[in-house]
Coordinates of C-alpha atoms and ligand atoms in Angstrom, one line a residue:
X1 CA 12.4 -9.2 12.9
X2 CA 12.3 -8.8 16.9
X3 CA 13.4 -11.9 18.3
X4 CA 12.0 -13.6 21.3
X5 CA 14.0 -12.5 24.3
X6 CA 16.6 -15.3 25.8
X7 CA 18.4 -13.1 29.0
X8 CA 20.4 -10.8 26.5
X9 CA 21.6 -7.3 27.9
X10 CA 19.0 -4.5 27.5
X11 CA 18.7 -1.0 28.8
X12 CA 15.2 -1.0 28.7
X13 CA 12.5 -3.2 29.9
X14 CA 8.6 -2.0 28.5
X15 CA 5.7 -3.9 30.8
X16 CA 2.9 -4.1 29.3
X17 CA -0.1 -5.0 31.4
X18 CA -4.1 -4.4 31.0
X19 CA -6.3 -2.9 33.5
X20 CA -9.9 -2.0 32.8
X21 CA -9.2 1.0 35.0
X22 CA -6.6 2.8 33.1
X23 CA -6.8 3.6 29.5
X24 CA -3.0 3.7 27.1
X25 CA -0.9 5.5 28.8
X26 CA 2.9 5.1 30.0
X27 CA 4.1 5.7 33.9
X28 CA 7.7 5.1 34.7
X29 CA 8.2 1.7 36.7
X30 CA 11.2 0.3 39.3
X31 CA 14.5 2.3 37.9
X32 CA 15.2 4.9 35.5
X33 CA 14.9 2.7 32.3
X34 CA 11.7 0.1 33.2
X35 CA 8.2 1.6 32.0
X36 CA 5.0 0.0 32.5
X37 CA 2.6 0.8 29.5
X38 CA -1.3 0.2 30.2
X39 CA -2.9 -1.0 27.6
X40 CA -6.4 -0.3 28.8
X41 CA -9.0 -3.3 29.3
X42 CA -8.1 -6.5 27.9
X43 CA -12.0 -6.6 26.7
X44 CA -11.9 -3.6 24.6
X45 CA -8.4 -4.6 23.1
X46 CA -7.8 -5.1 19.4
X47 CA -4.5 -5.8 17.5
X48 CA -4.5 -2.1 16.4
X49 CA -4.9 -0.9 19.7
X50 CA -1.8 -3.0 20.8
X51 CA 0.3 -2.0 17.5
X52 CA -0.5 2.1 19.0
X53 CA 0.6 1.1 22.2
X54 CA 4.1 -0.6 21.5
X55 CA 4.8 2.1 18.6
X56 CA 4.3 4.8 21.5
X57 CA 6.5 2.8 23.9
X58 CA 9.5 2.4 21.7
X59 CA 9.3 6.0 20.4
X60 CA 9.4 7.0 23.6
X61 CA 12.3 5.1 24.6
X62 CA 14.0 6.3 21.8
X63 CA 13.6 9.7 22.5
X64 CA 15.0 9.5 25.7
X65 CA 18.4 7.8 23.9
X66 CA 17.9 4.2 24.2
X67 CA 19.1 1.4 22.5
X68 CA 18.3 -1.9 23.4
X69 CA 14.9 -2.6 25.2
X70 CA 12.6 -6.0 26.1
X71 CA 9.2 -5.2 25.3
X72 CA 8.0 -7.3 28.5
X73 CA 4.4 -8.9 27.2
X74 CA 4.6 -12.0 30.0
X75 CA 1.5 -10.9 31.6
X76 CA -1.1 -10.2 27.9
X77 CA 0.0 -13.4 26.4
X78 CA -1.6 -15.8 28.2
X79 CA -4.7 -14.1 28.6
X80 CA -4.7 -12.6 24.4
X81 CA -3.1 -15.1 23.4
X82 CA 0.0 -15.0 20.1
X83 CA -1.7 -12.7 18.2
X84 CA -1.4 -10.0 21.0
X85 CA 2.7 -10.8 20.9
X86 CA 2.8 -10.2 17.0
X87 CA 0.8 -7.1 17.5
X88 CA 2.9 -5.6 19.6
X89 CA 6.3 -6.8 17.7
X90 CA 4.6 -4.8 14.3
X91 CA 3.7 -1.5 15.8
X92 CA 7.4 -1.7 17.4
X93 CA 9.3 -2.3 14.0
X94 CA 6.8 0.2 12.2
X95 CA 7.5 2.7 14.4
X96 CA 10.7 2.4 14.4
X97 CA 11.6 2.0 10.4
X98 CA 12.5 5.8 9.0
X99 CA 13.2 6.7 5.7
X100 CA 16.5 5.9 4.5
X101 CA 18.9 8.6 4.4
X102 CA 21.3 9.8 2.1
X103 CA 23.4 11.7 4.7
X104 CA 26.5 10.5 5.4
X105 CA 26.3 9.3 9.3
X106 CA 24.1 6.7 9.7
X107 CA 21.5 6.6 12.0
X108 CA 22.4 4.3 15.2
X109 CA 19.9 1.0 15.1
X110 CA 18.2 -0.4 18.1
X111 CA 17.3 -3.8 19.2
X112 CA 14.4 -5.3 20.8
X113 CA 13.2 -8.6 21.7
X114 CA 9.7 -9.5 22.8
X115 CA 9.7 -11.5 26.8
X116 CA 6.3 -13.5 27.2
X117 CA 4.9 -17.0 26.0
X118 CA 1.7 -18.6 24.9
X119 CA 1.1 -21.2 22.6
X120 CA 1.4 -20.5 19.3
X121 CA 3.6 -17.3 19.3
X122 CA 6.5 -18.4 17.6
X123 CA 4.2 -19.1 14.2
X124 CA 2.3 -15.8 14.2
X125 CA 5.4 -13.7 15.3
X126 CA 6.9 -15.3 11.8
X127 CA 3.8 -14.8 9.7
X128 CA 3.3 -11.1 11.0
X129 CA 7.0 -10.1 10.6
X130 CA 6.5 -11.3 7.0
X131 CA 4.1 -8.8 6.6
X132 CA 6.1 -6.0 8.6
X133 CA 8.8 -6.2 6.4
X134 CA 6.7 -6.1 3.4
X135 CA 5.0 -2.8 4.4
X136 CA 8.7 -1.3 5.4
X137 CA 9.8 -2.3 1.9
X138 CA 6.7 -0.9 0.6
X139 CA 7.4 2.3 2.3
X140 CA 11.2 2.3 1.4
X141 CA 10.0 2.1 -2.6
X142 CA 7.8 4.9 -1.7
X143 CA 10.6 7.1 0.0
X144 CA 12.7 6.7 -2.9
X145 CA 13.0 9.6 -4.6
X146 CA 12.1 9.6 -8.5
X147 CA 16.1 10.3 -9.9
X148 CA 16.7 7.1 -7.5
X149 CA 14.2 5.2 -8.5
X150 CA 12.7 5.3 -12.6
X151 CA 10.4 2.9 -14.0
X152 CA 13.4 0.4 -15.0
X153 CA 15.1 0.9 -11.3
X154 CA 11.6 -0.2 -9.7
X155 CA 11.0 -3.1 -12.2
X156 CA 14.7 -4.4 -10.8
X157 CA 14.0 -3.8 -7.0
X158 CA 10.8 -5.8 -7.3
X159 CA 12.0 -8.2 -9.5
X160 CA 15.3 -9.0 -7.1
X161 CA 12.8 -9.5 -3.9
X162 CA 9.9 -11.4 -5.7
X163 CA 12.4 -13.6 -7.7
X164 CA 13.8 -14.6 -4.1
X165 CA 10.5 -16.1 -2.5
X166 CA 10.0 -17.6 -6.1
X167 CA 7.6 -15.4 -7.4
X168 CA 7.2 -15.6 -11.1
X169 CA 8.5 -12.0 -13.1
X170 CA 8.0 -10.4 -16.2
X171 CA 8.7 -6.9 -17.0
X172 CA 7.5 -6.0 -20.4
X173 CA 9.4 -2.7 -22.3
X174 CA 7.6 -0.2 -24.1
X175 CA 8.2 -2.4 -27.2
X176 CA 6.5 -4.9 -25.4
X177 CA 3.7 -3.0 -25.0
X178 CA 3.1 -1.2 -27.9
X179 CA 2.8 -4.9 -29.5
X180 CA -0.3 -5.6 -27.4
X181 CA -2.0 -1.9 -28.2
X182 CA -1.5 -0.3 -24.5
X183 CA -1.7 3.4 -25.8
X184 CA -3.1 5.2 -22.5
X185 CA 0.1 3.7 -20.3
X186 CA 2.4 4.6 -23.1
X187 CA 1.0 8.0 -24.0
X188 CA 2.3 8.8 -20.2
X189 CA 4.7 6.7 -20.1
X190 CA 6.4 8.1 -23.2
X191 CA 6.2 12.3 -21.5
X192 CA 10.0 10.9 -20.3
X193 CA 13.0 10.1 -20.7
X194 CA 13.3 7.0 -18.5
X195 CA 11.4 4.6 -20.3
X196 CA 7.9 2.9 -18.8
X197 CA 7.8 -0.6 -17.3
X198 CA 5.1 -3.4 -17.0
X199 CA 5.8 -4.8 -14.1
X200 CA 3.5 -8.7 -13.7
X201 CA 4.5 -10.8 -10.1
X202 CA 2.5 -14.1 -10.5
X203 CA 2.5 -15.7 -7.1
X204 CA 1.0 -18.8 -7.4
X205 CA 0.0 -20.6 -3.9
X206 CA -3.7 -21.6 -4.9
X207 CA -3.5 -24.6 -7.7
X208 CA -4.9 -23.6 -11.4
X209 CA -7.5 -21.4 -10.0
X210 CA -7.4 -17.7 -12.3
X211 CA -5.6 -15.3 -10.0
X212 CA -7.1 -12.3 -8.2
X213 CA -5.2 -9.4 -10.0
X214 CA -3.5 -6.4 -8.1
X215 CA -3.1 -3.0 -10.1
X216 CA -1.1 -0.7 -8.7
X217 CA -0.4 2.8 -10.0
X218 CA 3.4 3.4 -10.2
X219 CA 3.9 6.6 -11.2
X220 CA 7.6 7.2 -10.2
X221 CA 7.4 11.3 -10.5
X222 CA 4.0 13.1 -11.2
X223 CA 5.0 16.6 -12.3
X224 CA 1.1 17.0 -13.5
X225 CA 2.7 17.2 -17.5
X226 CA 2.0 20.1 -19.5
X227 CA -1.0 20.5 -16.8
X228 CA 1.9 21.3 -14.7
X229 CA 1.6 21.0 -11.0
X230 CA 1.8 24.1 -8.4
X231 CA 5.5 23.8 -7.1
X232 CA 3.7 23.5 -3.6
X233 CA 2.1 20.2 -5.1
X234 CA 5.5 19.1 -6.7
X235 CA 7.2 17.8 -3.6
X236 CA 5.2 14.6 -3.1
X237 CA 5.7 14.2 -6.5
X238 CA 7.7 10.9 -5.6
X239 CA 5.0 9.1 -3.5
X240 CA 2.8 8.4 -6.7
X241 CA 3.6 4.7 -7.0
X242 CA 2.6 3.9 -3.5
X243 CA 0.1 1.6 -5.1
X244 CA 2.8 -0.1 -6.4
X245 CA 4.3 -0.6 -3.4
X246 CA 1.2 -1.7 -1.8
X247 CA 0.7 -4.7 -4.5
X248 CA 4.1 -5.8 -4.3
X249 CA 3.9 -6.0 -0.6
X250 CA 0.9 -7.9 -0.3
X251 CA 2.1 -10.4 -3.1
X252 CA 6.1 -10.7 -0.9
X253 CA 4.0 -11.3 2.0
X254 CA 1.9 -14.0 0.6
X255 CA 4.7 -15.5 -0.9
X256 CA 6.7 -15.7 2.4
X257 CA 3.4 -16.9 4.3
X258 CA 2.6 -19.6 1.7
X259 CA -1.0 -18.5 1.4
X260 CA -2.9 -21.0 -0.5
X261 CA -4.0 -18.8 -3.1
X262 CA -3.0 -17.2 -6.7
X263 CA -2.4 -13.5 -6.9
X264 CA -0.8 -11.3 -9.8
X265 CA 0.0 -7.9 -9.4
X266 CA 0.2 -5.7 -12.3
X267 CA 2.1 -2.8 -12.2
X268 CA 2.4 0.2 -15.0
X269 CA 5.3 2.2 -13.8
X270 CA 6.1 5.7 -15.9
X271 CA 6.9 9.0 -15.4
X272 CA 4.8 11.9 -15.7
X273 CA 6.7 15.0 -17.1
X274 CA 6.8 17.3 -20.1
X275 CA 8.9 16.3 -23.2
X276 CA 8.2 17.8 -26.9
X277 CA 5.8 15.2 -27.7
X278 CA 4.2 14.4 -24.7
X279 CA 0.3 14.8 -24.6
X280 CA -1.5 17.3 -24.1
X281 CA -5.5 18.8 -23.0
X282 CA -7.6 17.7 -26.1
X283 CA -5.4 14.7 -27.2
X284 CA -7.7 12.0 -28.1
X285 CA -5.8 8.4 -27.5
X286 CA -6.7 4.8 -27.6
X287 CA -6.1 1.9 -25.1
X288 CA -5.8 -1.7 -24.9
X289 CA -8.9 -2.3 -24.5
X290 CA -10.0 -0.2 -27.6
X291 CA -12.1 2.3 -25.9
X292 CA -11.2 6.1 -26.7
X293 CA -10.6 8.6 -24.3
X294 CA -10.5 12.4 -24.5
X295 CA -7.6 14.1 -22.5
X296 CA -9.1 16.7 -19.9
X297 CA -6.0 17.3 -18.2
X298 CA -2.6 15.3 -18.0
X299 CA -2.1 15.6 -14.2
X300 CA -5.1 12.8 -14.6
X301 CA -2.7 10.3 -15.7
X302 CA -3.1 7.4 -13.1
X303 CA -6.2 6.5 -14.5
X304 CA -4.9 6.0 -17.6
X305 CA -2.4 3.6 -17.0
X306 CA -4.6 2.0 -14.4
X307 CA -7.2 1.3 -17.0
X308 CA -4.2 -0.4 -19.4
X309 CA -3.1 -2.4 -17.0
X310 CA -6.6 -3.4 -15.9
X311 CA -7.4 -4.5 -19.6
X312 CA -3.7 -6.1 -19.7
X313 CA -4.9 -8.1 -16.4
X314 CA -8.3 -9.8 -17.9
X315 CA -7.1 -10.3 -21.0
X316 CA -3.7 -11.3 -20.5
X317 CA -3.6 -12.7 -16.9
X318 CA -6.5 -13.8 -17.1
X319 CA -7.8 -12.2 -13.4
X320 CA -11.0 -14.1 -12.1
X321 CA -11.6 -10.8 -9.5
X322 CA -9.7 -7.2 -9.7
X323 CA -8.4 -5.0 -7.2
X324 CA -6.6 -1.3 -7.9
X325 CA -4.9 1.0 -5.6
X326 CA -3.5 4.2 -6.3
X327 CA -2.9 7.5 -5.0
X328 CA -5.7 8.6 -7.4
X329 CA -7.2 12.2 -6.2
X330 CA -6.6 15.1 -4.2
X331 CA -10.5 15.2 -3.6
X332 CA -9.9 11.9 -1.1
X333 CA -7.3 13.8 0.6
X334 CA -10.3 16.7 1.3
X335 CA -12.9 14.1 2.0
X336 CA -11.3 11.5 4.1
X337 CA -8.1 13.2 4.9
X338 CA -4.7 11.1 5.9
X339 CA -6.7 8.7 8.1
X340 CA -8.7 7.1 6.3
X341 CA -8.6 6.1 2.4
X342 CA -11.8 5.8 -0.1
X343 CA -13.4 2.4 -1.9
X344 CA -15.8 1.7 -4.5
X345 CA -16.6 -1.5 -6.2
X346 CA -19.0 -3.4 -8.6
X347 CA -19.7 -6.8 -6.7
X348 CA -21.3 -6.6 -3.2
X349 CA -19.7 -10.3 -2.4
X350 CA -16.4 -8.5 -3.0
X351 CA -16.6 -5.5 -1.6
X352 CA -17.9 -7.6 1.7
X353 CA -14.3 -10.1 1.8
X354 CA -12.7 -6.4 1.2
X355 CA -14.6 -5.2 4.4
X356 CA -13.9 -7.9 6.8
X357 CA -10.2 -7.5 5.3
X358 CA -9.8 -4.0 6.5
X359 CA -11.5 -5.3 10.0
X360 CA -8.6 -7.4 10.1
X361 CA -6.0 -5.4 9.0
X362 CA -7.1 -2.5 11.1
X363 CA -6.2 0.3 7.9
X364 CA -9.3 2.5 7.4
X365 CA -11.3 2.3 4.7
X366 CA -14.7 4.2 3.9
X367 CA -16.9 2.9 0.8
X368 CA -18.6 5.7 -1.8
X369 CA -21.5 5.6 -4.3
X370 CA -21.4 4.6 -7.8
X371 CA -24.9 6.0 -8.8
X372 CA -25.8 6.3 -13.1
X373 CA -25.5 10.1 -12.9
X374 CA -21.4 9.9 -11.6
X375 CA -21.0 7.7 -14.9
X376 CA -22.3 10.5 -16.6
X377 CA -19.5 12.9 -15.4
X378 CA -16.9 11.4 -17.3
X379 CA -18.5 11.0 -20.9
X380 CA -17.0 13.0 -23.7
X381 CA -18.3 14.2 -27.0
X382 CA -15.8 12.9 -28.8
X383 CA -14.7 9.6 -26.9
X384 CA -15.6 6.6 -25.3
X385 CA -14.4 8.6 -22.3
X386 CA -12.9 11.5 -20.8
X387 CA -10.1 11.5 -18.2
X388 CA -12.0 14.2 -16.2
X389 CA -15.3 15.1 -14.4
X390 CA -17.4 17.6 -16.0
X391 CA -19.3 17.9 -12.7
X392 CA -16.6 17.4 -9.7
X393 CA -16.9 14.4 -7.5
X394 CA -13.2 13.7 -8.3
X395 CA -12.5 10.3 -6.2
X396 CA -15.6 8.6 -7.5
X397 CA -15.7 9.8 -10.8
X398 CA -11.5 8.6 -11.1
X399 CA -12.9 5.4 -9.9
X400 CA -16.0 4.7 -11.9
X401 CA -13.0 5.5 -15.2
X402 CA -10.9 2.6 -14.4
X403 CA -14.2 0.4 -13.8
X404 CA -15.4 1.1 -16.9
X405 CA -12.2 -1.3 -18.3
X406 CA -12.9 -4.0 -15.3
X407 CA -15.6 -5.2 -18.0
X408 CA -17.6 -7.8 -16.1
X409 CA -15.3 -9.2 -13.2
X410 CA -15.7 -8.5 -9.3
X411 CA -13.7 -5.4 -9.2
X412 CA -12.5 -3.0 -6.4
X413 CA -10.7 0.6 -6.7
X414 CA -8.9 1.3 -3.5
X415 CA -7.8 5.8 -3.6
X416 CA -4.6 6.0 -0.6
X417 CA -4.2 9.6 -2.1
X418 CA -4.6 10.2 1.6
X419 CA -3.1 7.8 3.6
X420 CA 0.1 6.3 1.6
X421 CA 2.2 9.8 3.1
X422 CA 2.1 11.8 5.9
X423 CA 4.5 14.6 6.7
X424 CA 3.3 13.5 10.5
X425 CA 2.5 10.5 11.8
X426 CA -1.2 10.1 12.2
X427 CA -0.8 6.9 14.2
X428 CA 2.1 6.0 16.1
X429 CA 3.2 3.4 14.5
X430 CA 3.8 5.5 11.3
X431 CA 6.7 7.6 10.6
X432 CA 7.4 10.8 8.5
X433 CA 6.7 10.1 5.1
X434 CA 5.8 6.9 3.4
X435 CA 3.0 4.9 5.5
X436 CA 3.4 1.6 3.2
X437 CA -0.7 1.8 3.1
X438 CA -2.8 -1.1 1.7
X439 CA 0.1 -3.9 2.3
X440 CA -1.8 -5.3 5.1
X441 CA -5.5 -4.7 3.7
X442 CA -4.6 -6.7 0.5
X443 CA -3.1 -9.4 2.4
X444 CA -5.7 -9.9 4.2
X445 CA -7.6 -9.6 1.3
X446 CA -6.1 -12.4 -0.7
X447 CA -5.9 -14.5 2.3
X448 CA -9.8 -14.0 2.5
X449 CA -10.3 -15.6 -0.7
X450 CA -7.8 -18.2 0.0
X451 CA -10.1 -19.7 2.7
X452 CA -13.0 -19.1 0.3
X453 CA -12.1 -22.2 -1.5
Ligands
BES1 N1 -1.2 11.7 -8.1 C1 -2.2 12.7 -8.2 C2 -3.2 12.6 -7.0 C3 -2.6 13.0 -5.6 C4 -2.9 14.2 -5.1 C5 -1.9 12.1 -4.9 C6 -2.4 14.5 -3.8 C7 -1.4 12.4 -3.7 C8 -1.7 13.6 -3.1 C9 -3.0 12.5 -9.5 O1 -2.3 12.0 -10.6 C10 -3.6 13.8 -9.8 O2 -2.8 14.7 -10.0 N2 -4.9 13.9 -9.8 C11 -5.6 15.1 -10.1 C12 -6.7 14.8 -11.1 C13 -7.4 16.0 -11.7 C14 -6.5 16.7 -12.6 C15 -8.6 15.5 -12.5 C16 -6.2 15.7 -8.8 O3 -6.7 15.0 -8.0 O4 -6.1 16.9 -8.6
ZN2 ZN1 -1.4 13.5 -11.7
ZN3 ZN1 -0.6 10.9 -10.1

């Protein structure tokens, strides 16, 4: 967490100041290591415009070797008050938290502290960095790469954070779930070696209220199965439990903010490779939920543990709304690119908290259609359902699958095919490789519904 600045030694001192005049941009101030960075007019300002600005700032410095800097916000505080401060602390720490590296030298660390006052900072500087530090976990989860991190390695990591902010675990084995009937998430999750998890956080902040349930697809290596990936495709193969890591953020966070509210993320973790009796195109399998489903194609997989762990959250968690994230389709990725990530949902009420979230959060979201004929795309002859599109539309038609298990509660699917990686940074506050997308989205989220009540 950047601490508030108290006279220590620093190299570098970043000013930032707002004029309507100049839009973000950085100009060298008095002495080699003092730069002033306009933040363009305090009118037009937003938290995610402050977030770019600092990220740029303190990558800059960086590049040009420094260590230790003040990020000098004396002048924006007073007039935008403390949530201006914790904006500019975030982008800072974002873009300066890399992937984790497995070389031998490690990488030098720099400090900064944040100059400036206004009433109210110290409490929203602790509430943000709650959050900051759950999306840099999320992204070091997402980092990971699958021989570090199985299903049983990511059920420990989660369990070891949560468990300190006294969030209530369970990790069910495949035992575990084979007693309550979950044969989509085993199907994949038995293609391996390294045995699938259940992963369940409760956090309860909110009284006896039913929780608001978080699915998020952990899919520690996606090798496509027997559908076998392209070896271009392979080497994000890692990345596919970003939703995951996007639940468990959200859930740390509220946990460490004391939000007032009940949340339970559910988390199917597997692998998805090829072993003698893994499935295969034309399977037929069963689910919790007792709905069929026809295999089109085992590189489809998320959607079948999604739609386990959906049925596993109603009937077992008893989840008064749903929310699932994944990195579901390639088609998102084509539509939407890495910028912006895709939405559908069942329940207008919902889907409008889940808008006014991503307002807050600043992530981009865009919502698509759910029209009859798209439902139509994904029936099979010989099932209750079939894991593929007979007609295309690949990021609605992976959606409107999982909500066909949601049965009749306020549900949301949330694709971050696009934006959970990027191979370079989109916004500056991101860094090569895991973004840690949705953490702040589905903490504002959940907060949303905490004021609800
Ligand atoms: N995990 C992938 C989707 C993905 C693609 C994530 C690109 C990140 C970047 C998912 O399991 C998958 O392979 N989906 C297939 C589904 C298809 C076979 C119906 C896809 O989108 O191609
Ligand atoms: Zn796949
Ligand atoms: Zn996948």
């Amino acid at each position: 967490m950047i601490q508030r600045y108290q006279g220590q030694q620093a190299q570098w001192r970043l000013s930032f100041v707002s004029d309507s005049e100049k839009a973000m941009t950085l100009t060298p101030g008095d002495g080699p290591c003092a730069w002033t960075v306009h933040v363009g007019d305090s009118k037009a300002l937003t938290p995610e415009g402050l977030r770019r600005a600092a990220a740029k700032a303190v990558k800059t410095m960086k590049d040009l070797g420094g260590k230790t800097g003040v990020l000098d916000a004396a002048a924006l505080l007073p007039i935008l008050g403390p949530a201006a401060g914790a904006a500019l602390a975030q982008g800072a720490e974002l873009a300066l938290h890399e992937a984790p590296t497995f070389a031998a030298a490690p990488r030098e660390p720099i400090t900064l502290w944040l100059d400036g006052d206004c009433a109210g900072l110290d409490q929203t500087l602790q509430e943000t960095a709650a959050v900051t530090r759950s999306i840099c976990l999320a992204r070091d989860l997402v980092n990971c790469p699958a021989n570090k991190l199985t299903p049983a390695d990511m059920a420990a990591e989660m369990t070891r954070e949560a468990e300190a902010l006294g969030i209530e675990c369970q990790v069910l084995d495949e035992n575990e779930a084979r007693a309550l009937g979950m044969e989509a998430f085993l199907t994949v999750g038995s293609s391996a070696l390294h045995p699938p998890r259940l992963i369940v956080l409760r956090y309860r902040g909110g009284g006896d209220a039913d929780p608001i349930c978080l699915v998020g697809k952990g899919v520690t290596c996606d090798t496509g199965g027997y559908c076998l990936k392209a070896a271009s495709s392979m080497k994000g193969i890692k990345g596919d439990m970003a939703g995951a890591a996007a639940v468990f953020g959200a859930v740390l966070a509220l946990a460490a903010n004391h939000v007032p509210v009940n949340v339970t993320a559910v988390i199917p973790s597997v692998e998805n490779r090829i072993s003698p009796d893994s499935y295969i195109p034309g399977d037929v399998i069963g689910s919790m939920s007792g709905k069929t489903i026809e295999v089109g194609n085992t590189d489809a997989e998320g959607r079948l543990i999604l739609a386990d762990a959906v049925t596993y959250a109603i009937r077992q968690e008893h989840a008064a709304k749903l929310v699932d994230i994944a990195t579901l389709t390639g088609a998102v990725v084509g539509m939407f690119g890495f910028t912006t990530a895709g939405y559908l949902s069942n329940d207008e009420a919902f889907s409008d908290a889940f808008r006014a979230a991503y307002g807050r959060s600043g992530e981009q979201y865009w919502p698509l259609p759910t029209f009859p004929e798209y439902r139509k795309m994904i029936e099979s002859p010989l099932a209750d359902l079939s894991n593929t599109s007979s007609d295309g539309c690949g990021t609605i038609t992976a959606g409107l699958f999982i909500g066909a298990f949601a049965e009749d509660k306020p549900w949301i699917h949330i694709d971050i095919a696009g934006t959970a990686w990027v191979d370079s940074p989109r916004f500056e506050y991101q860094t090569k490789g895991a973004t840690g997308a949705g953490v702040t989205t589905l903490y504002e989220l959940c907060k949303g519904c905490a004021q609800e009540v």
